[in-house]
Coordinates of C-alpha atoms and ligand atoms in Angstrom, one line a residue:
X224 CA -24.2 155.7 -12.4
X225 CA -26.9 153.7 -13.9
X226 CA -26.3 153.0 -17.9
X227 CA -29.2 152.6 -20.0
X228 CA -30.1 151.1 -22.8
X229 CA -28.3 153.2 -25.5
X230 CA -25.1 152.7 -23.4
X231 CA -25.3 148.7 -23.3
X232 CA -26.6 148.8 -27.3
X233 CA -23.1 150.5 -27.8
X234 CA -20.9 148.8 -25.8
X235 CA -22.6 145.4 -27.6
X236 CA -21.3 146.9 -30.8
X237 CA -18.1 147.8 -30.0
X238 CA -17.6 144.2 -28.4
X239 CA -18.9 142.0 -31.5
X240 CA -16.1 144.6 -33.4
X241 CA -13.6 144.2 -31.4
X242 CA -14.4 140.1 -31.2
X243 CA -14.2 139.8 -34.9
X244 CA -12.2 143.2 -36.3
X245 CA -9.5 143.5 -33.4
X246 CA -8.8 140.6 -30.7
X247 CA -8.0 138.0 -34.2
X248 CA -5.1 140.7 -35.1
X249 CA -3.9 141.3 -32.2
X250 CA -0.9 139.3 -32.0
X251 CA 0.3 139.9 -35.3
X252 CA -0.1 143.7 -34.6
X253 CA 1.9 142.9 -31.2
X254 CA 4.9 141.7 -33.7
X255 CA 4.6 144.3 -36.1
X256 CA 5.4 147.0 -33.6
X257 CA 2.1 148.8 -35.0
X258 CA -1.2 148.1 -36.0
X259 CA -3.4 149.4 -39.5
X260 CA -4.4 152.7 -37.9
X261 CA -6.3 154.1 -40.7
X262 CA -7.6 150.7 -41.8
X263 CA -9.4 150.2 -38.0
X264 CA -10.4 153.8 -37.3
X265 CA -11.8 153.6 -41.0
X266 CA -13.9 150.9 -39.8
X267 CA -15.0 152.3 -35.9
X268 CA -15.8 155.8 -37.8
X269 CA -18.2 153.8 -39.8
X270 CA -20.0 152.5 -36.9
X271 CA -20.1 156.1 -35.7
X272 CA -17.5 154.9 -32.4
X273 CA -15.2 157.8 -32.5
X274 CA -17.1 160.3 -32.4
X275 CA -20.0 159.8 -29.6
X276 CA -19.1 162.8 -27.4
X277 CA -18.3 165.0 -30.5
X278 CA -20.5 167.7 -32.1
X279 CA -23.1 165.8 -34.4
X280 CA -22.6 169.2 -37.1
X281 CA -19.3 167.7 -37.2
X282 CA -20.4 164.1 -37.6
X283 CA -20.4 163.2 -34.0
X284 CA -23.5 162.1 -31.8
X285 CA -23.4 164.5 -29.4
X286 CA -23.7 162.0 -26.6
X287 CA -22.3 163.2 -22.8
X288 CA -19.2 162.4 -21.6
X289 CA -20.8 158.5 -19.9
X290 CA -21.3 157.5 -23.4
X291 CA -17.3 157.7 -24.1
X292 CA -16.6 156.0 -21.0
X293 CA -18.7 153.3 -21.8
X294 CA -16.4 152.9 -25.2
X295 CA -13.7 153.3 -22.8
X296 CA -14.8 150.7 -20.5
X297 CA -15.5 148.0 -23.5
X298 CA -11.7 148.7 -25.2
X299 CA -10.7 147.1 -22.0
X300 CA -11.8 143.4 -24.1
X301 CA -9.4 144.2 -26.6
X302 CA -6.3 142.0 -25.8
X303 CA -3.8 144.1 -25.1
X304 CA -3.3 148.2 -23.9
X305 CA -1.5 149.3 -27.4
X306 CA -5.0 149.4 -29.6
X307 CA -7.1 150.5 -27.1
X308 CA -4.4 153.8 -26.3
X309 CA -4.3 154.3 -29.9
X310 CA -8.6 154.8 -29.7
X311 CA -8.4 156.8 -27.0
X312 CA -5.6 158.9 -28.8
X313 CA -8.0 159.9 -31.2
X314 CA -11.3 160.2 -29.2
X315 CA -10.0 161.5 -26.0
X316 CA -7.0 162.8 -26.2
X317 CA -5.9 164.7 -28.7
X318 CA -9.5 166.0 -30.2
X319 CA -11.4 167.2 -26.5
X320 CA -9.5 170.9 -26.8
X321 CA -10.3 170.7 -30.7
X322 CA -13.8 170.4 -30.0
X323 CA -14.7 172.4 -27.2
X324 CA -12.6 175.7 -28.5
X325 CA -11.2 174.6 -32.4
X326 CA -12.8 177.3 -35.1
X327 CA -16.0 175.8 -37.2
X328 CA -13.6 175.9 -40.0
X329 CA -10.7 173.9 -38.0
X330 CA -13.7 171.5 -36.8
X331 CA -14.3 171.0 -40.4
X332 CA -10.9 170.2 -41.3
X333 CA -9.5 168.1 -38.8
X334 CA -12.3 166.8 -36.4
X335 CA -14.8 165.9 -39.2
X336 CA -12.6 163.5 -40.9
X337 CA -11.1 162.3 -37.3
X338 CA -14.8 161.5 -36.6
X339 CA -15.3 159.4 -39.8
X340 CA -11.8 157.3 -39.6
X341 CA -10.3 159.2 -42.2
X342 CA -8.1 160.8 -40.2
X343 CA -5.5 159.8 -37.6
X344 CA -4.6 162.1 -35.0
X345 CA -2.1 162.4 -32.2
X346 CA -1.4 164.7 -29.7
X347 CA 2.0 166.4 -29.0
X348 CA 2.7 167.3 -25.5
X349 CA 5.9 165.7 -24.2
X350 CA 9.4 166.3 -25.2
X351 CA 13.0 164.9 -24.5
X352 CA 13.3 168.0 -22.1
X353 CA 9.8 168.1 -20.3
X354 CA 7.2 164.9 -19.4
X355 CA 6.0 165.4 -16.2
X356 CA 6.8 169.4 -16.2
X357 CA 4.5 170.0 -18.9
X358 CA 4.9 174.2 -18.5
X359 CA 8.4 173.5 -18.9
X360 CA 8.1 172.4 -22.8
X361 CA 10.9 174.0 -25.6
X362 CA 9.2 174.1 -28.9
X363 CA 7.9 177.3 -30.1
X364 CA 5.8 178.8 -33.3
X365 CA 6.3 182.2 -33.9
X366 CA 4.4 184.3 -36.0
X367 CA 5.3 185.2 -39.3
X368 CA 3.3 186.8 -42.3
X369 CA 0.1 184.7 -41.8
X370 CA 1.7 181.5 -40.3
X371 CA 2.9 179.9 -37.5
X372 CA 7.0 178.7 -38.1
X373 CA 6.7 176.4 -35.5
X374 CA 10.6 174.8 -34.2
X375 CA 11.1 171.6 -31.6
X376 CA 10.4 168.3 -31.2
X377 CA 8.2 166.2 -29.6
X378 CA 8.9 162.4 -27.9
X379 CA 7.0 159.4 -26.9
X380 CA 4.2 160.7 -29.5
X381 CA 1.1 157.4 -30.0
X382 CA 0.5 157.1 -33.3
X383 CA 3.0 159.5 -34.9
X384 CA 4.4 157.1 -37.6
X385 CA 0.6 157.0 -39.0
X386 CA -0.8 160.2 -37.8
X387 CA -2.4 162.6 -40.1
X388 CA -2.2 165.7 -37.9
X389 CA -0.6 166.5 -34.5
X390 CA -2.4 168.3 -32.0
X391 CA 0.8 170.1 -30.6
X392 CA 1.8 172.4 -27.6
X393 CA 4.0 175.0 -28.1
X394 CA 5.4 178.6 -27.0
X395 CA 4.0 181.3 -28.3
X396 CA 5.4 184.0 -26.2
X397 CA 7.6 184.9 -23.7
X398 CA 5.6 185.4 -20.7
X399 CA 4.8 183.2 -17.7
X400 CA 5.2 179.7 -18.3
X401 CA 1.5 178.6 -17.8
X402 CA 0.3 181.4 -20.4
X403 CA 2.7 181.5 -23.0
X404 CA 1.8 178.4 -24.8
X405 CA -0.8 177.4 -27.5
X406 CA -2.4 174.3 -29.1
X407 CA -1.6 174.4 -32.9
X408 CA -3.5 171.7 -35.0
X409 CA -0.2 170.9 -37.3
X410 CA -1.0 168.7 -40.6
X411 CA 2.0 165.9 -40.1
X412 CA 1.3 164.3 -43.5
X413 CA -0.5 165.3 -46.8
X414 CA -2.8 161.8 -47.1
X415 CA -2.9 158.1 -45.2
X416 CA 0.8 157.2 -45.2
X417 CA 1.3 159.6 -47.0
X418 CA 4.8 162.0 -47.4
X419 CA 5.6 164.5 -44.1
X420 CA 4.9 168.2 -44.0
X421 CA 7.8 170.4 -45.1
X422 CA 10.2 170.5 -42.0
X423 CA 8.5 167.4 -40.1
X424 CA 10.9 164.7 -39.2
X425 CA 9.9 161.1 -37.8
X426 CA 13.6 160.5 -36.1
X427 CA 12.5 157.4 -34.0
X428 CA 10.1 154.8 -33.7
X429 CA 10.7 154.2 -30.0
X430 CA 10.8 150.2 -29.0
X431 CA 8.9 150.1 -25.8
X432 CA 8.8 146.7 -23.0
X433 CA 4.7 147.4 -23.9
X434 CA 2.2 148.7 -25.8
X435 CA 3.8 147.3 -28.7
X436 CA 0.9 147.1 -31.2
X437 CA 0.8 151.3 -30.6
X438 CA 3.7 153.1 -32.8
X439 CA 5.5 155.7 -30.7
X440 CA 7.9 158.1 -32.2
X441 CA 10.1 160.9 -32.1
X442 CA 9.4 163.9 -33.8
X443 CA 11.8 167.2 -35.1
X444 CA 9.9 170.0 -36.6
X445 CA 12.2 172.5 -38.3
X446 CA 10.7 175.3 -39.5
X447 CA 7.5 173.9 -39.8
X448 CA 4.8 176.6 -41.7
X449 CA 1.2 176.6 -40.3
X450 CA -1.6 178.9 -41.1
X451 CA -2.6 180.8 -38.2
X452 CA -5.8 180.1 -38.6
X453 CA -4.3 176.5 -36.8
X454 CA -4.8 178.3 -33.2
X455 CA -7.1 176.4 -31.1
X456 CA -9.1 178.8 -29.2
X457 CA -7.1 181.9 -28.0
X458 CA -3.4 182.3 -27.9
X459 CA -1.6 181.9 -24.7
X460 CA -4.5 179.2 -23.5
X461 CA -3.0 176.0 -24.4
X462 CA -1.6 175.2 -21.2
X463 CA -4.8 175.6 -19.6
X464 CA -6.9 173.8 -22.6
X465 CA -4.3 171.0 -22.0
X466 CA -5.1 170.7 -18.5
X467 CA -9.3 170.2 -19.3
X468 CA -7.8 167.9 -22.0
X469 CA -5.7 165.9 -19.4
X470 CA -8.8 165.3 -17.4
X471 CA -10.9 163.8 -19.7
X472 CA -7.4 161.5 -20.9
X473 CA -7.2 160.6 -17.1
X474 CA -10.7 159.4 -16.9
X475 CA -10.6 157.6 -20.2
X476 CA -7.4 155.6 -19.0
X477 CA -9.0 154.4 -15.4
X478 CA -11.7 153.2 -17.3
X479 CA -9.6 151.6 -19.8
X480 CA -8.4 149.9 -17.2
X481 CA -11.2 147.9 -15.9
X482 CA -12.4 145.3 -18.0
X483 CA -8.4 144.2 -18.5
X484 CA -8.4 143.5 -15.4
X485 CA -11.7 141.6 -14.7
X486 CA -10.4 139.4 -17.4
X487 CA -6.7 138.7 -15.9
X488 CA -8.6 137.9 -13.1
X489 CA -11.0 135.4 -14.6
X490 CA -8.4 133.9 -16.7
X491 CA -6.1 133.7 -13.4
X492 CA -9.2 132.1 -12.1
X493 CA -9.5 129.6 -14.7
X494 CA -5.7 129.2 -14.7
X495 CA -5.6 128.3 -11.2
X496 CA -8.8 125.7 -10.9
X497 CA -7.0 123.6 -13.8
X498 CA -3.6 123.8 -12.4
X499 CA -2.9 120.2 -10.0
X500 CA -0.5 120.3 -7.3
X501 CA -0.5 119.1 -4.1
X502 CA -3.0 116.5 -4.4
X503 CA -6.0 119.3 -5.3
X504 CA -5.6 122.4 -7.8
X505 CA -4.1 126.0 -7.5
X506 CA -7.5 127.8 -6.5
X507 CA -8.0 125.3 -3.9
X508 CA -4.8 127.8 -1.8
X509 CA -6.7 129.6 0.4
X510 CA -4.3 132.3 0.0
X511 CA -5.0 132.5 -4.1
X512 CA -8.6 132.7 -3.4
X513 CA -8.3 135.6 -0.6
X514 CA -5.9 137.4 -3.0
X515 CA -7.9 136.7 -6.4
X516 CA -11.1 138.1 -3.9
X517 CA -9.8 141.3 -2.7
X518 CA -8.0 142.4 -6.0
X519 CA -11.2 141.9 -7.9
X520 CA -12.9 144.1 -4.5
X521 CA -10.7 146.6 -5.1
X522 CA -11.4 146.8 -9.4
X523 CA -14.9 147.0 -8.5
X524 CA -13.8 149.7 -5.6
X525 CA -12.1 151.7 -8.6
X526 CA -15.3 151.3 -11.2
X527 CA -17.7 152.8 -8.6
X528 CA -14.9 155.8 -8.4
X529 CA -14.7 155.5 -12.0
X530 CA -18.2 156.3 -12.5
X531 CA -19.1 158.5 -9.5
X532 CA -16.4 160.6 -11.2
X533 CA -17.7 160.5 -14.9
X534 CA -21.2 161.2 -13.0
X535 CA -20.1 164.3 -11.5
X536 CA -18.3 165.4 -14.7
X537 CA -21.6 165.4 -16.8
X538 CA -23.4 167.2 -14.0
X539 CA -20.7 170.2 -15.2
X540 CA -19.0 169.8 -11.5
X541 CA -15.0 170.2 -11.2
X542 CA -13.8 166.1 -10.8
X543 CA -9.8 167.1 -11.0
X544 CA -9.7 165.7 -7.5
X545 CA -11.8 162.4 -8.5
X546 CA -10.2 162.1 -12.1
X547 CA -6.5 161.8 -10.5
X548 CA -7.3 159.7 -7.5
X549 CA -9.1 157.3 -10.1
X550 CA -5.9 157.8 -12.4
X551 CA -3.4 157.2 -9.8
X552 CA -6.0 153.8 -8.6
X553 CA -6.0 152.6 -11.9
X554 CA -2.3 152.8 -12.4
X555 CA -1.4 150.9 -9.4
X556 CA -4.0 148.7 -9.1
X557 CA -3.5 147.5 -12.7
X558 CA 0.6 146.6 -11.8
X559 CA -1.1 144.7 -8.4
X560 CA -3.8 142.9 -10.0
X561 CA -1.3 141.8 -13.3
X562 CA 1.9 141.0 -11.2
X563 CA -0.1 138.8 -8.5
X564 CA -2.0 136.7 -11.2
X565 CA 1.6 136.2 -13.0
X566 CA 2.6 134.9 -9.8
X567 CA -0.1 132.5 -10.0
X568 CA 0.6 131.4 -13.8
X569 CA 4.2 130.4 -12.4
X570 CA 7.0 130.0 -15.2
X571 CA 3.7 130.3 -17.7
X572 CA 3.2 133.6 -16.6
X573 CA 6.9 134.5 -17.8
X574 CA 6.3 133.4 -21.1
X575 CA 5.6 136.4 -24.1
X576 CA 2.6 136.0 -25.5
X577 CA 0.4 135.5 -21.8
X578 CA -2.6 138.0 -21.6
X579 CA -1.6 138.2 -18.1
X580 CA 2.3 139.0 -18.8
X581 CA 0.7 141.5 -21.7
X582 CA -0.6 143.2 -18.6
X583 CA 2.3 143.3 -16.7
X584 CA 4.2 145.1 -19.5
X585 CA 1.4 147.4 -20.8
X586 CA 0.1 148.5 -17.9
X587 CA 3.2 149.5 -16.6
X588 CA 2.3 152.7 -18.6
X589 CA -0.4 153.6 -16.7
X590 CA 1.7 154.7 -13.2
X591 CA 4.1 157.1 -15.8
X592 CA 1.8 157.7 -19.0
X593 CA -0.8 160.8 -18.8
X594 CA 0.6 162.1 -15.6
X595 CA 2.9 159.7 -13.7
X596 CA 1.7 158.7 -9.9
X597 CA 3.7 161.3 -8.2
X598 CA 2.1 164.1 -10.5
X599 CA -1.4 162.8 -9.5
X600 CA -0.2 163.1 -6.2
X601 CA 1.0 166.3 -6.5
X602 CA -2.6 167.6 -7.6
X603 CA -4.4 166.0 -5.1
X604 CA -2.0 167.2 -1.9
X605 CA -2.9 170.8 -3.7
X606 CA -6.7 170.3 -4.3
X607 CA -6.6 168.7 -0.5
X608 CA -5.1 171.9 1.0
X609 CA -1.7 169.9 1.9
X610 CA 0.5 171.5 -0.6
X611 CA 0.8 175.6 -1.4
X612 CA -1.2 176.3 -4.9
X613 CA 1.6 177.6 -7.4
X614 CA 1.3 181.6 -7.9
X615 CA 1.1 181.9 -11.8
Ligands
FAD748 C1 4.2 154.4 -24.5 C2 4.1 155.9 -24.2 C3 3.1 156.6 -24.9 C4 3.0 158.0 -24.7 N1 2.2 158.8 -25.5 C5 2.3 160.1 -25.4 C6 1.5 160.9 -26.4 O1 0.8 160.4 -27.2 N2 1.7 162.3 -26.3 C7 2.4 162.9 -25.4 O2 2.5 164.1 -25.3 N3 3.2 162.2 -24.4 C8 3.1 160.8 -24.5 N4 3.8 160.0 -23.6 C9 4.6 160.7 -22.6 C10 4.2 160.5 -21.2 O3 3.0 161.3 -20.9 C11 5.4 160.9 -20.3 O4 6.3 159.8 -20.4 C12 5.0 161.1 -18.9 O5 4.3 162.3 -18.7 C13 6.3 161.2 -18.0 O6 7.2 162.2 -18.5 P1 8.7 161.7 -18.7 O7 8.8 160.4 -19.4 O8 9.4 162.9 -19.4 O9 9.3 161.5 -17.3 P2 9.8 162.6 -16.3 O10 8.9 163.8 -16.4 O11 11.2 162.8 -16.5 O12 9.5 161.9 -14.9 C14 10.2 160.8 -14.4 C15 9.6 160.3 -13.2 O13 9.8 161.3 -12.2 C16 8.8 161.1 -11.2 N5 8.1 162.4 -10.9 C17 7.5 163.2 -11.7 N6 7.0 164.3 -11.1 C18 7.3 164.1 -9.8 C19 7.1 164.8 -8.5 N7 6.5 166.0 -8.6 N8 7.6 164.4 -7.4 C20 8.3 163.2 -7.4 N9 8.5 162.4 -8.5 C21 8.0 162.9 -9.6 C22 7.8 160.1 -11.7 O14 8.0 158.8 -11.1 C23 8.1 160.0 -13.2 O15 7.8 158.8 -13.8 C24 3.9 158.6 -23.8 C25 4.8 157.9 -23.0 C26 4.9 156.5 -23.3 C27 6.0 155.8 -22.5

């Protein structure tokens, strides 16, 4: 896919932000455990960042789909995975459903502000019962009067400790599994940092081997009181809304992935041409040069998906096949490309604060995160013809 000007003029942009606003932080955040959420979003809505797929009524620039992979591409400067996830949180994870089926009047309410920075959202799909299995989550809102008393809990949620709202997956009837659930748009806080919605419980901030700038937490909801008026879209649609919504978080991670690894491969590059042994230096080993080589073939092997893929998707075709072989790439490729370069870095490569041992942890995420391998897998023997389609 051929980007034009508009495309580089944002991606410019987002890098001079990300060089000045971001990559300076970054370690400190990494040692926090979590990173200014509200303070950096404040600053990406004001350069109109999170919002260039969204509706422009709702403050958005109404851009197609290629213009948030190209944000999606550039994150991959930032230096390390836990900011960038925490973006892509917000602009392709938990607001796609929101935008595509959410009331004008839920638009107005949650997406608007999400658009500007003022808002922090996350999206609640996993529970301690039910990752992979998403039809097989527990929680449940049932109706009463003119709410939604919505009961359960919800794990391994990105930016739940700062989150304003929670774009959450529930049970809201009884009947088959893949159309008895809903996504509710759940207010988690009543202003940045603010105090929790009645019934909302932060149990956990989960420590994690990566991603350690991007807060992950536990969540109870008891008796939690919604107004209907909440419902994205139809009721009894949420598992299929979170399927579309999967696809678009599938492509936003493969390209996520891509400029990371260009630059553990440079750096390992660099690395290697400085490092004396032997009488020459390390990139002087044939074998490091034929390995550097073909991992960097294979990243450029995975763009060319990458954007065949997002090509496709604006055209309006189906790219479930494409999106999950390029998610299921990106996730192994990125543990190949980080864990041969820290081979190369030797007993510096084992050390914490390496960009190149940063990979190793935070990409780790991308094989179980989203969809783990084996669920990827799953899709694509189905959409192949290998496996039998479920009956729903
Ligand atoms: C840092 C982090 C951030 C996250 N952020 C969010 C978030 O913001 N919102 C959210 O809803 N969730 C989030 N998740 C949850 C994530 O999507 C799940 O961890 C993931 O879907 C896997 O679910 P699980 O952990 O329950 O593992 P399980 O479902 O228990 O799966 C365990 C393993 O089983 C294997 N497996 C799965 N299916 C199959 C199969 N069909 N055949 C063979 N093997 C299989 C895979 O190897 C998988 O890793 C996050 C997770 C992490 C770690």
């Amino acid at each position: 896919m051929q980007l034009s000007h508009e495309h580089r003029e944002i991606q410019k942009t987002l890098k001079r932000f990300i060089d000045e606003e971001i990559n300076p932080h970054v370690d400190a955040w990494e040692e926090a455990e979590i990173f200014p959420a509200h303070e950096v979003f404040g600053k990406l809505g004001d350069l109109g960042l999170l919002g260039l797929t969204k509706p422009e009524a709702f403050g958005g620039a109404g851009l197609d789909y290629s213009y948030g992979l190209a944000m999606a591409e550039t994150l991959g400067h930032i230096r390390c995975g836990g900011v960038p996830m925490a973006i892509g949180v917000q602009t392709d994870m938990s607001t796609p459903a929101l935008a595509r089926f959410g009331s004008d009047e839920l638009k107005r309410d949650f997406l608007a502000p999400s658009v500007a920075g003022r808002m922090v959202g996350c999206i609640g799909v996993s529970e301690p019962g039910a990752g992979s299995d998403v039809s097989g989550v527990k929680s449940t809102a049932r109706k009463d009067g003119g709410d939604y008393v919505i009961t359960g809990q919800k794990m391994w949620i990105t930016n739940s400790l700062q989150a304003d709202w929670m774009c959450m997956l529930v049970n809201t009837g009884e009947g088959p599994v893949h159309r008895n659930k809903s996504l509710i748009m759940v207010p988690l806080r009543d202003g940045p940092n603010g105090r929790l919605t009645k019934g909302v419980e932060v149990a956990q901030k989960i420590r994690k081997i990566g991603m350690n700038s991007s807060d992950t937490g536990l969540l109870y909801f008891d008796e939690v009181r919604v107004p209907q008026r909440n419902l994205i879209g139809q009721e009894g649609h949420g598992f299929l809304y979170q399927m579309q919504q999967f696809q678009e978080e599938r492509m936003w991670a493969s390209a996520s992935s891509l400029v990371a690894m260009d630059e553990c491969i440079r750096e390992t590059i660099e690395w290697a041409q400085g490092r004396k042994m032997f009488g020459s230096t390390l990139a002087d080993q044939q074998w490091v040069q034929f390995k550097l080589a073909e991992l960097q073939t294979e990243v450029e092997a995975l763009r060319a998906l990458v954007w065949r893929t997002c090509e496709l998707y604006v055209q309006g075709q189906d790219v479930l096949q494409l999106a999950s072989m390029a998610k299921l790439k990106s996730g192994r490729l990125t543990r190949a490309v980080a864990d041969t370069c820290l081979q190369f870095w030797g007993g510096m490569g084992f050390t914490w604060e390496n960009r190149v041992s940063r990979l190793y942890r935070d990409g780790r995420l991308g094989s179980i995160g989203g969809g783990a391998d084996e669920v990827m897998l799953g899709i694509l023997a189905k959409t192949m013809g290998i496996a039998k389609r479920a009956v729903a």
